[in-house]
Each structure stands twice: as structure tokens, then as C-alpha cells.
One Martini backbone bead per residue (centre of mass of N, CA, C, O) as a GRO file, in nm:
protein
  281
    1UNK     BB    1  11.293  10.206  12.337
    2UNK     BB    2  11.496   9.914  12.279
    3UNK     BB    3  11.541   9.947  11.958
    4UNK     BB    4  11.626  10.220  11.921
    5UNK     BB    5  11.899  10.232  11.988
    6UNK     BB    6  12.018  10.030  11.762
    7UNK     BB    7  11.931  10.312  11.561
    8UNK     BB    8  12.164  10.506  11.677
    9UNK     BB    9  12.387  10.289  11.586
   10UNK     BB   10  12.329  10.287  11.293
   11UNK     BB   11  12.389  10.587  11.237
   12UNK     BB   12  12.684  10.614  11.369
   13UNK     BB   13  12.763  10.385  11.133
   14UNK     BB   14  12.740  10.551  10.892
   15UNK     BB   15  12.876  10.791  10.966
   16UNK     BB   16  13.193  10.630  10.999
   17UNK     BB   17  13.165  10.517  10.731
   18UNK     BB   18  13.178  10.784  10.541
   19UNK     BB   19  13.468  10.907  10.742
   20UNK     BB   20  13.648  10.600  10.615
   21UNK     BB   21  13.505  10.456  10.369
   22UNK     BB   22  13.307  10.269  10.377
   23UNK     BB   23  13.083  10.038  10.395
   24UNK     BB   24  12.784  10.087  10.491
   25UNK     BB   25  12.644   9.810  10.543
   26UNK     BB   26  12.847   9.670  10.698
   27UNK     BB   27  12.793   9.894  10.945
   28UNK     BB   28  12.482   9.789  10.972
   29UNK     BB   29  12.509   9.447  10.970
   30UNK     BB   30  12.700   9.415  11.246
   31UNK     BB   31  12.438   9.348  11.352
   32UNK     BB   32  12.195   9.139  11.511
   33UNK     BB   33  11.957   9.313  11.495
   34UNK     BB   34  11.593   9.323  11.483
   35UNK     BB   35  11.251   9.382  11.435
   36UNK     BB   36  11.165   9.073  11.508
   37UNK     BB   37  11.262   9.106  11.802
   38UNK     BB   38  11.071   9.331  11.871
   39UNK     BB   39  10.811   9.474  12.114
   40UNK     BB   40  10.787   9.801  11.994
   41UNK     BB   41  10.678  10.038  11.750
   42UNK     BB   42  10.786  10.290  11.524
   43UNK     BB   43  10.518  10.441  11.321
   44UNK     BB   44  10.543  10.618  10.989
   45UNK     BB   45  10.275  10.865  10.920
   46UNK     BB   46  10.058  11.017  10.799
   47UNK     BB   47   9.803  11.322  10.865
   48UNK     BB   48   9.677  11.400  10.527
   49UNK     BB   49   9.526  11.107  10.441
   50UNK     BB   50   9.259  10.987  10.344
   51UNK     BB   51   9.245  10.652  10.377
   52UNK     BB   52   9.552  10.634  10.510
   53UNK     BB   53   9.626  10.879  10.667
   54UNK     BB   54   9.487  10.966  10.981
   55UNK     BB   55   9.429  11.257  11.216
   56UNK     BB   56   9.162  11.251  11.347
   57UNK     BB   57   9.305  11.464  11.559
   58UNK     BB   58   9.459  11.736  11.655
   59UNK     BB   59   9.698  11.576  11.897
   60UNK     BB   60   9.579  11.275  11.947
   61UNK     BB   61   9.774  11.046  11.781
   62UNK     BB   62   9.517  10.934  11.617
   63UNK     BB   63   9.503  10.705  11.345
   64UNK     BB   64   9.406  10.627  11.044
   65UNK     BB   65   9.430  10.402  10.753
   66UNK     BB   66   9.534  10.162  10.578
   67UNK     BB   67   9.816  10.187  10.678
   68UNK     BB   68   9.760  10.143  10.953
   69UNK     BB   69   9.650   9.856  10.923
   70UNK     BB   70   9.907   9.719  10.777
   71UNK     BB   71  10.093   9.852  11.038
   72UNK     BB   72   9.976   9.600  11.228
   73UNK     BB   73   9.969   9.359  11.061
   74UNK     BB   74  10.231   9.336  11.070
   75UNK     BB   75  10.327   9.340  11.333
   76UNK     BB   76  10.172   9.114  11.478
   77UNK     BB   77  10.342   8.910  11.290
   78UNK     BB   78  10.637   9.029  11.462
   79UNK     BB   79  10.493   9.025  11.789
   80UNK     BB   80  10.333   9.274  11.788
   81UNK     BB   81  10.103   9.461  11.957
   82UNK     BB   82   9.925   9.709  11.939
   83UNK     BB   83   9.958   9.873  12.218
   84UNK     BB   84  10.286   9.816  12.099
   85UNK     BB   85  10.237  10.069  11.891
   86UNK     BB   86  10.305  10.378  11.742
   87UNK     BB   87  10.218  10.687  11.602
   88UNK     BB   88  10.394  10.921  11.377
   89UNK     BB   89  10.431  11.171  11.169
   90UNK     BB   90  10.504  11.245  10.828
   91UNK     BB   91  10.668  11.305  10.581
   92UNK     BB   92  10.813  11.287  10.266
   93UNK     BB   93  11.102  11.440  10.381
   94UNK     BB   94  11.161  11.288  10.630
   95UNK     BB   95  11.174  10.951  10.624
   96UNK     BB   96  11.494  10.875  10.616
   97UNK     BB   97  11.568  11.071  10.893
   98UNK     BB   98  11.383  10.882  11.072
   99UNK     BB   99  11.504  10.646  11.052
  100UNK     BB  100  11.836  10.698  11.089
  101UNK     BB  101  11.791  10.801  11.341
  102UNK     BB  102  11.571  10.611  11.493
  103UNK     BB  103  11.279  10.737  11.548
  104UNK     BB  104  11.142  10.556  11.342
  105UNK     BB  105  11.148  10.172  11.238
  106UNK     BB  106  10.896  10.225  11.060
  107UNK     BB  107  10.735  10.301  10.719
  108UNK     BB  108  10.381  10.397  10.649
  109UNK     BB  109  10.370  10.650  10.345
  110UNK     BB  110  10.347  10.642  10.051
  111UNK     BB  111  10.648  10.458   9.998
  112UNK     BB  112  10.840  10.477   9.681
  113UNK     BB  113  11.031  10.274   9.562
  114UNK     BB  114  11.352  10.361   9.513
  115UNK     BB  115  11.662  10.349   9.398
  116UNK     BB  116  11.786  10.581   9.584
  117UNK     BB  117  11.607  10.481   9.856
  118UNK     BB  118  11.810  10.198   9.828
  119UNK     BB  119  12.085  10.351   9.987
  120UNK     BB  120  11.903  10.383  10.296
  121UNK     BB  121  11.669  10.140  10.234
  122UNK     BB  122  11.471   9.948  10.333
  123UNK     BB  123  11.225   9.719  10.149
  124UNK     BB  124  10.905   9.630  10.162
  125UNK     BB  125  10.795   9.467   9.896
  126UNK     BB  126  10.508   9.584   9.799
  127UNK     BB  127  10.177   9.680   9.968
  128UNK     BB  128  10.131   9.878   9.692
  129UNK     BB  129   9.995   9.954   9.352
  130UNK     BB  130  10.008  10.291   9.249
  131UNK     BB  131   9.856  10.541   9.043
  132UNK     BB  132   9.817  10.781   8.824
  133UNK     BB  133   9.567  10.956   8.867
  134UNK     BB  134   9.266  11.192   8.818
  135UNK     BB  135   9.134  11.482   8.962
  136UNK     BB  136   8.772  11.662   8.945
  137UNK     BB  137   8.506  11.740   8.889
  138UNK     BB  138   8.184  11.636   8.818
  139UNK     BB  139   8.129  11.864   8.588
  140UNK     BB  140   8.371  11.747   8.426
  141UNK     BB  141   8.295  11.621   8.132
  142UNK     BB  142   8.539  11.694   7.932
  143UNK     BB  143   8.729  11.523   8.142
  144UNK     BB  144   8.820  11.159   8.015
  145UNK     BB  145   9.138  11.241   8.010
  146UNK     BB  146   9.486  11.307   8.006
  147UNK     BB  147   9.451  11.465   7.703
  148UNK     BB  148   9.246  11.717   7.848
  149UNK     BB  149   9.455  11.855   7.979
  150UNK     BB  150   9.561  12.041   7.776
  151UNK     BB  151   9.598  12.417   7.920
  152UNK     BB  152   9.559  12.310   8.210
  153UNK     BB  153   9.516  12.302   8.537
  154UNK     BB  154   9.765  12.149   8.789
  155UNK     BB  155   9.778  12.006   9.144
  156UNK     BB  156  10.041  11.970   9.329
  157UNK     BB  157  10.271  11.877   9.577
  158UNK     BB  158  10.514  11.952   9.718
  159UNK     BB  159  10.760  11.823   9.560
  160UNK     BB  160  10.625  11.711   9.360
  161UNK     BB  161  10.608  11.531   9.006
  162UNK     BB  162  10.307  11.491   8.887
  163UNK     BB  163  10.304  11.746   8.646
  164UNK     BB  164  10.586  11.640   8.505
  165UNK     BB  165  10.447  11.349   8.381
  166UNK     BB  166  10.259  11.540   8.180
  167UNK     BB  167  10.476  11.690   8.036
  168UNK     BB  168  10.720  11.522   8.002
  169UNK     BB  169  10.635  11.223   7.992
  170UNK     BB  170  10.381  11.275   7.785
  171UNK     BB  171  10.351  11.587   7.636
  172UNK     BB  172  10.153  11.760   7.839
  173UNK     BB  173  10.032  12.036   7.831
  174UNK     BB  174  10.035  12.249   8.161
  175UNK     BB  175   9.930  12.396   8.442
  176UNK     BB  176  10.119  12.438   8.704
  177UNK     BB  177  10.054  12.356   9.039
  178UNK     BB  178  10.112  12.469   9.402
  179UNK     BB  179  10.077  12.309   9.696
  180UNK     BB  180  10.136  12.250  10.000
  181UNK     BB  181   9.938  12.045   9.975
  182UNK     BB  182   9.639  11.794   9.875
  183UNK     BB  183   9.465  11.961  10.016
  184UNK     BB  184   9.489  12.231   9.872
  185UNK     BB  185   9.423  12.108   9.639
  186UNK     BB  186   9.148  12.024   9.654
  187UNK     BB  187   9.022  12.298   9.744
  188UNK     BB  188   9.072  12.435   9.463
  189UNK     BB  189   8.896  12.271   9.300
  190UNK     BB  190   8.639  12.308   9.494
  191UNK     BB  191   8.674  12.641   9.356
  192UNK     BB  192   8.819  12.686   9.083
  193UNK     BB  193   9.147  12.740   9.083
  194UNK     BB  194   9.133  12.423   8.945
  195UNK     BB  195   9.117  12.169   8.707
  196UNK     BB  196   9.290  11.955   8.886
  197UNK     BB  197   9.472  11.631   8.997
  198UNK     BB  198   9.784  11.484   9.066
  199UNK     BB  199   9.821  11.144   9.144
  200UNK     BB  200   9.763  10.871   9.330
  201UNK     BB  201   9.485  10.706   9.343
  202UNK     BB  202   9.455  10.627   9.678
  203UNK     BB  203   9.475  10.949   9.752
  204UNK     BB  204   9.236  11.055   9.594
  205UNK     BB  205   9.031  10.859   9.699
  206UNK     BB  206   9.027  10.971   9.988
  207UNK     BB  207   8.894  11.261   9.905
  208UNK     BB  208   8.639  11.138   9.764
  209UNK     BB  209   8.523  11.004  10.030
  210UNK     BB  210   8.550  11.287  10.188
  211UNK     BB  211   8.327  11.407   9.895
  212UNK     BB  212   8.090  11.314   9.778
  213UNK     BB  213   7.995  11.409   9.460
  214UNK     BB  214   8.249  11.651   9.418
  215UNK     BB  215   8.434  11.370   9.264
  216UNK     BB  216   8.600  11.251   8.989
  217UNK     BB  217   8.769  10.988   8.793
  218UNK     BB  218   8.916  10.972   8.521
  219UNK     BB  219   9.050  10.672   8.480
  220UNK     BB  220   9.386  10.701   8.347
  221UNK     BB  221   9.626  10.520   8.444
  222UNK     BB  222   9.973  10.627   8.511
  223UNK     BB  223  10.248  10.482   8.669
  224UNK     BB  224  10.391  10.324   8.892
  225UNK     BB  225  10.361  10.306   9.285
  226UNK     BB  226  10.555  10.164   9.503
  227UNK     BB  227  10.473  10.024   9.814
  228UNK     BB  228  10.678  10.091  10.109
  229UNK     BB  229  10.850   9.950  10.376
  230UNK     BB  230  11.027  10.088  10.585
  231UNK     BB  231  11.353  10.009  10.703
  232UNK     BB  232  11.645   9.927  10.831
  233UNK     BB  233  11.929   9.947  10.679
  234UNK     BB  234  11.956   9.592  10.623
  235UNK     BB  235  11.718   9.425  10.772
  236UNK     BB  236  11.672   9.122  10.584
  237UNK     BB  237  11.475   8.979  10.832
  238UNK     BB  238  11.272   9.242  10.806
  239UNK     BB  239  11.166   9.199  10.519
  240UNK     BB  240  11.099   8.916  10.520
  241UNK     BB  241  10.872   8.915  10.725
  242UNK     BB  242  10.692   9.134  10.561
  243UNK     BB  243  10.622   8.994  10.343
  244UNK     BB  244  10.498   8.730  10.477
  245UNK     BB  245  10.252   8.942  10.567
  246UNK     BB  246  10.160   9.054  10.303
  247UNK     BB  247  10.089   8.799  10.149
  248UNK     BB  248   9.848   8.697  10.400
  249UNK     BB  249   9.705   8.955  10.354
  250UNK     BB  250   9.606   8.870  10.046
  251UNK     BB  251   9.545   8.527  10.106
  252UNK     BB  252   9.339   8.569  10.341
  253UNK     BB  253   9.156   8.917  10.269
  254UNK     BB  254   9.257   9.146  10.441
  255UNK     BB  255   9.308   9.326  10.239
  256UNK     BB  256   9.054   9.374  10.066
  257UNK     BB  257   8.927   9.457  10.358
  258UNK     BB  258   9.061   9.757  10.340
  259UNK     BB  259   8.987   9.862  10.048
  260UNK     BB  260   8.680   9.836  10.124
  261UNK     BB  261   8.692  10.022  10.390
  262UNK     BB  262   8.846  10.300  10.232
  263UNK     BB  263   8.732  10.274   9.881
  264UNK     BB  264   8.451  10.120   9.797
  265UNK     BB  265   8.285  10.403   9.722
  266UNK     BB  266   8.449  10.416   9.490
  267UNK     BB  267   8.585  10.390   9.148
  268UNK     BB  268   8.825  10.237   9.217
  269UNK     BB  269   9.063  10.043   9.091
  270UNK     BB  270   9.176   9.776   9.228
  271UNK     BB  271   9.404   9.577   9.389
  272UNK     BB  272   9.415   9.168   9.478
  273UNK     BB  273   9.707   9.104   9.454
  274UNK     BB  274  10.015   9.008   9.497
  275UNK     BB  275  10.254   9.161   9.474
  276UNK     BB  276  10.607   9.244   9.339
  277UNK     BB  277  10.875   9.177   9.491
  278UNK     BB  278  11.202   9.352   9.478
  279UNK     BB  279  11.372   9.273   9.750
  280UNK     BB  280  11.619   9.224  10.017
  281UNK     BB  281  11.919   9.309   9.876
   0.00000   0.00000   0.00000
């Protein structure tokens, strides 16, 4: 792809910044081009979150879910027709050095705007803030809240601190378990081997929709997680026409319908209305 090369030149003088004491920015700043250049690009998306990514067939390529039609909609605006889009798998450990290397162009994969990650990553957005919030089986009447968890297991993924928030952050003692995905943790609820799931409640949302009658949602939500468009660090231009397509995904109508697409059928309490966007500087 052409625009790839340019993200291979842009890693190569990061690290150049690196070994000579630059700074980043001016290093991957002094080139001209830009995302919204590009004829064609290449995004990252998860492969194992129902309603979010997911890989419809095992090696088939072919992804579904909220971010995958966000990611369409976005590039669609950026001149860039869907059959000229890829999407490849990231994991969450993956996503900061699949941008700088260059493999992927943008990443929209449940992508948490953090400060450490806008020292490596420009990010758009959010387009969409979801809450932390508790996922666990139909008939466990007894936990109403988050403060019913204590002394209960809880399950998050691998790499995740969605359990240090509710011990630490909260002050609610939980037995912590990790599973390798939050498929894993899914599988453990259902077979009641944790007593809990706790993560963004979007996640958590499409497991729901994926076991109708399974599980329900504590609905208790705590903690904001803003999801961003990753894009390659420095390109400002690139930043402002996302964000420019998120407003008009949302003032248009068409966030709406994505979200009631994929999550309408769960009791998740959603946000239609045009996040607060963070800046791209």
C-alpha cells in the first residue's frame, strides 16, 4: 500500500529521534503527508469481541462489529471507498507498535485514550465513552451493585486492570481471577466458575447480545473509558477530518444506528449524543 511506506519512514525517524535526542514530534511531523492523502488504508481491529470485532470465520478475514462499521464510516469520509479498507487483527498489547511500525494505518479496536498513549499515538475521539460495569448471570439476583461484589470472584482479561479498579479504586475487596481473553471470562461465568465479569460495559454488552438470556448487566457503571481512533503520531490533519466524521456520524444519526445495531437488544443504557473530544495537539 502506498501510504504504508510513509509510516515506515515516520518509525524510522522516530528511532532516529531516539538515538540523536530529538524530539519525536518534529521527527515524524516534518513529512507532508497525511492520512487523508491516502487511496487505501489498513485498520486494526479486535477479532474477539462480539459486537465490537469480531473475526466472523477463524482466518476468513472478513470482521464485524460497532468499530469495524465506525471504521468504514470514518475512511468512506476520508475518501476511501470500503473495498480499498483491510482489517487485520491487533490485540491490545499489539496496537501502539502495529501503528509505528507501519502495519497498520489506524487502529479502532476498544483503543482507551490514555496520557502515556498520546506520547506515541495521535488519537481521534473519542467516538464512543464507555463505562466499566459488571456482567454477571441471570439468576444471581443477589448482586445489584458493584458493592455486592465483595468477597466474590471477579474475572478480567489478561494485561487488564479492570479488577485493581474495584479493589483499589473502589475499595471493594473481590477475589481477582484472569483469564486469557474475556472470552475465557465469559466461559468461567457461564459455567460458574467466577462469580462476575467486569470490564467496559460495550464489552461486556456484546457478550450479552451473543447469549441472549445468559447474563445480565449489573448496571452499575463506574469510570469513563474514552474510545479513540489511533492514528499515526503527529498527524494533525488526520485527526481533525476524524473527528469531523465522528460529529457528522453522530449529528446524522447514523452512530444511532450502529449502536442499536449491535447492542439494541441488551438493557445497555448508551450515549447518542457527540463525545467530548480530546484535542489534537
Amino acid at each position: 500500500m502506498r501510504f504504508r511506506h510513509r509510516r515506515v519512514a515516520a518509525a524510522a525517524a522516530l528511532a532516529a529521534a531516539a538515538v540523536f535526542g530529538l524530539p519525536a514530534c518534529s521527527a515524524v511531523l516534518g513529512g507532508e503527508e497525511s492520512l487523508v492523502d491516502a487511496d487505501s488504508l489498513t485498520v486494526g481491529v479486535k477479532s474477539d469481541q462480539p459486537g465490537l470485532g469480531l473475526e466472523t470465520e477463524a482466518g476468513s478475514g472478513e470482521f464485524e462489529g460497532f468499530d469495524v462499521d465506525v471504521a468504514l464510516y470514518i475512511a468512506e469520509r476520508l475518501g476511501v471507498a470500503p473495498e480499498n479498507v483491510d482489517f487485520v487483527a491487533v490485540t491490545s498489547a499489539e496496537r501502539e507498535e502495529k501503528l509505528i511500525s507501519g502495519e497498520v494505518d489506524m487502529v479502532v479496536a476498544t483503543y482507551s485514550i490514555t496520557p502515556a498513549r498520546r506520547t506515541q499515538v495521535t488519537f481521534g475521539g473519542p467516538y464512543y465513552v464507555a463505562k466499566q460495569d459488571v456482567l454477571v448471570r441471570a439468576d444471581a439476583t443477589g448482586i445489584q451493585g458493584v458493592r455486592d461484589l465483595e468477597g466474590l470472584s471477579v474475572c478480567q482479561g489478561a494485561g487488564s486492570n479492570s479488577a485493581a479498579r474495584i479493589t483499589e479504586g473502589l475499595g471493594i475487596p473481590v477475589e481477582e481471577v484472569e483469564g486469557e481473553t474475556y472470552s475465557d471470562c465469559i466461559e468461567r461465568l457461564s459455567s460458574g466458575r467466577v462469580d462476575a465479569v467486569s470490564t467496559d460495559n460495550l464489552i461486556l454488552a456484546g457478550f450479552l447480545a451473543q447469549s441472549p438470556g445468559a447474563f445480565r448487566f449489573v448496571n452499575n457503571p463506574f469510570t469513563d473509558e474514552k474510545y479513540g481512533v489511533g492514528l499515526p503520531y503527529g498527524d494533525i490533519e488526520a485527526c481533525e477530518a476524524v473527528n469531523n466524521a465522528i460529529s457528522r456520524m453522530y449529528q446524522e444519526g447514523d452512530a444511532t444506528e450502529m449502536l442499536d445495531r449491535w447492542f439494541g437488544e441488551t438493557d445497555l443504557e448508551m450515549v447518542y449524543s457527540v463525545p467530548q473530544f480530546e484535542g489534537c495537539d
